[in-house]
Amino acid sequence: MAGGDARVSFVDTTGWLGPGDLTDSVHPDDRGHRVMADRLTPVIAARIGS
């Protein structure tokens, strides 16, 4: 990325949460947070080499 921090990555989370994962159609509920954590954990692990 030109002029940016090479340690910063973009993770496209489009479609990760559905209507049943949100409290008010915007903010995740407890289940939504778990869904995000379960999907994001392997992405982070792959990026940091764990």
Coordinates of N, CA, C and O in Angstrom, one line a residue:
M1 N 0.8 -1.2 0.0 CA 0.0 0.0 0.0 C 0.9 1.2 0.0 O 1.8 1.4 0.8
A2 N 0.7 2.1 -0.9 CA 1.5 3.3 -1.1 C 1.4 4.2 0.1 O 0.3 4.7 0.4
G3 N 2.5 4.5 0.8 CA 2.4 5.5 1.8 C 1.8 5.0 3.1 O 1.6 5.8 4.0
G4 N 1.4 3.8 3.1 CA 0.7 3.3 4.3 C 1.6 2.4 5.2 O 2.7 2.2 4.9
D5 N 1.0 1.8 6.2 CA 1.6 0.9 7.1 C 1.5 -0.5 6.6 O 0.4 -1.0 6.5
A6 N 2.6 -1.1 6.3 CA 2.6 -2.5 5.7 C 2.0 -3.5 6.7 O 1.7 -4.6 6.4
R7 N 1.9 -3.1 8.0 CA 1.4 -4.0 9.0 C -0.1 -4.0 9.2 O -0.7 -4.7 10.0
V8 N -0.7 -3.1 8.4 CA -2.2 -2.9 8.4 C -2.8 -3.8 7.3 O -2.4 -3.7 6.2
S9 N -3.8 -4.5 7.6 CA -4.5 -5.4 6.7 C -6.0 -5.1 6.7 O -6.6 -4.8 7.7
F10 N -6.6 -5.2 5.5 CA -8.1 -5.1 5.4 C -8.7 -6.5 5.4 O -8.2 -7.3 4.7
V11 N -9.7 -6.7 6.2 CA -10.4 -7.9 6.2 C -11.8 -7.6 5.8 O -12.5 -6.9 6.6
D12 N -12.3 -8.2 4.7 CA -13.6 -8.0 4.3 C -14.5 -8.9 5.0 O -14.5 -10.1 4.9
T13 N -15.4 -8.3 5.9 CA -16.3 -9.1 6.7 C -17.7 -9.1 6.1 O -18.6 -9.5 6.8
T14 N -17.9 -8.7 4.9 CA -19.2 -8.7 4.2 C -19.8 -10.1 4.4 O -19.2 -11.1 4.0
G15 N -21.0 -10.1 4.8 CA -21.7 -11.4 4.9 C -21.4 -12.2 6.2 O -22.0 -13.3 6.3
W16 N -20.6 -11.8 7.0 CA -20.3 -12.6 8.2 C -21.4 -12.7 9.2 O -21.6 -13.7 9.9
L17 N -22.2 -11.6 9.3 CA -23.3 -11.6 10.2 C -24.6 -11.5 9.5 O -24.8 -10.8 8.5
G18 N -25.6 -12.2 10.0 CA -27.0 -12.2 9.5 C -27.9 -11.5 10.5 O -27.5 -11.1 11.6
P19 N -29.1 -11.4 10.1 CA -30.1 -10.7 11.0 C -30.2 -11.3 12.4 O -30.5 -10.6 13.3
G20 N -30.0 -12.6 12.5 CA -30.1 -13.3 13.8 C -28.9 -13.0 14.7 O -28.8 -13.5 15.8
D21 N -27.9 -12.3 14.2 CA -26.7 -12.0 14.9 C -26.6 -10.6 15.4 O -25.6 -10.2 16.0
L22 N -27.7 -9.9 15.2 CA -27.7 -8.4 15.6 C -28.8 -8.1 16.6 O -29.9 -8.7 16.5
T23 N -28.6 -7.1 17.4 CA -29.6 -6.7 18.4 C -30.6 -5.7 17.8 O -31.7 -5.7 18.2
D24 N -30.2 -4.9 16.9 CA -31.0 -3.9 16.4 C -30.8 -3.6 14.9 O -31.0 -2.5 14.4
S25 N -30.5 -4.6 14.2 CA -30.1 -4.6 12.7 C -28.8 -3.9 12.4 O -28.5 -3.7 11.3
V26 N -28.1 -3.5 13.4 CA -26.8 -2.8 13.2 C -25.7 -3.4 14.2 O -24.6 -3.8 13.7
H27 N -26.0 -3.5 15.4 CA -25.0 -3.9 16.4 C -25.1 -5.4 16.7 O -26.2 -5.9 17.0
P28 N -23.9 -6.1 16.8 CA -24.0 -7.5 17.1 C -24.4 -7.8 18.5 O -24.1 -7.1 19.4
D29 N -25.1 -8.9 18.6 CA -25.5 -9.4 20.0 C -24.4 -10.4 20.4 O -23.3 -10.5 19.7
D30 N -24.6 -11.1 21.5 CA -23.6 -12.1 22.0 C -23.2 -13.1 20.9 O -22.1 -13.4 20.7
R31 N -24.2 -13.6 20.2 CA -24.0 -14.6 19.2 C -23.2 -14.0 18.1 O -22.3 -14.6 17.5
G32 N -23.6 -12.8 17.7 CA -22.9 -12.1 16.6 C -21.4 -11.9 16.9 O -20.5 -12.0 16.0
H33 N -21.1 -11.5 18.2 CA -19.7 -11.4 18.6 C -18.9 -12.7 18.5 O -17.8 -12.7 18.1
R34 N -19.6 -13.8 18.8 CA -19.0 -15.1 18.8 C -18.7 -15.5 17.3 O -17.7 -16.0 17.0
V35 N -19.7 -15.2 16.4 CA -19.5 -15.5 15.0 C -18.3 -14.7 14.5 O -17.5 -15.3 13.8
M36 N -18.2 -13.4 14.8 CA -17.1 -12.6 14.3 C -15.8 -13.2 14.9 O -14.8 -13.3 14.1
A37 N -15.7 -13.5 16.1 CA -14.5 -14.0 16.7 C -14.1 -15.3 16.1 O -12.9 -15.5 15.8
D38 N -15.0 -16.2 15.9 CA -14.7 -17.5 15.3 C -14.2 -17.3 13.8 O -13.3 -18.1 13.4
R39 N -14.7 -16.3 13.1 CA -14.2 -16.1 11.7 C -12.9 -15.3 11.7 O -12.1 -15.5 10.8
L40 N -12.7 -14.4 12.6 CA -11.6 -13.5 12.6 C -10.3 -14.2 13.2 O -9.2 -13.9 12.7
T41 N -10.5 -15.1 14.1 CA -9.3 -15.7 14.8 C -8.4 -16.4 13.8 O -7.2 -16.1 13.8
P42 N -8.9 -17.2 12.8 CA -7.9 -17.8 11.9 C -7.3 -16.8 10.9 O -6.2 -17.0 10.5
V43 N -8.0 -15.7 10.6 CA -7.5 -14.7 9.7 C -6.3 -14.0 10.4 O -5.2 -13.9 9.8
I44 N -6.4 -13.7 11.7 CA -5.4 -13.1 12.4 C -4.2 -14.0 12.6 O -3.0 -13.7 12.4
A45 N -4.5 -15.3 12.9 CA -3.5 -16.3 13.1 C -2.6 -16.5 11.8 O -1.4 -16.6 11.9
A46 N -3.3 -16.5 10.7 CA -2.6 -16.6 9.4 C -1.7 -15.4 9.1 O -0.6 -15.5 8.6
R47 N -2.2 -14.2 9.5 CA -1.4 -13.0 9.2 C -0.2 -12.9 10.1 O 0.8 -12.3 9.7
I48 N -0.3 -13.4 11.4 CA 0.8 -13.2 12.3 C 1.7 -14.5 12.3 O 2.7 -14.5 13.0
G49 N 1.3 -15.5 11.6 CA 2.1 -16.7 11.5 C 2.0 -17.7 12.7 O 2.9 -18.4 13.0
S50 N 0.8 -17.7 13.3 CA 0.6 -18.6 14.4 C -0.1 -19.8 14.0 O -1.0 -19.8 13.2

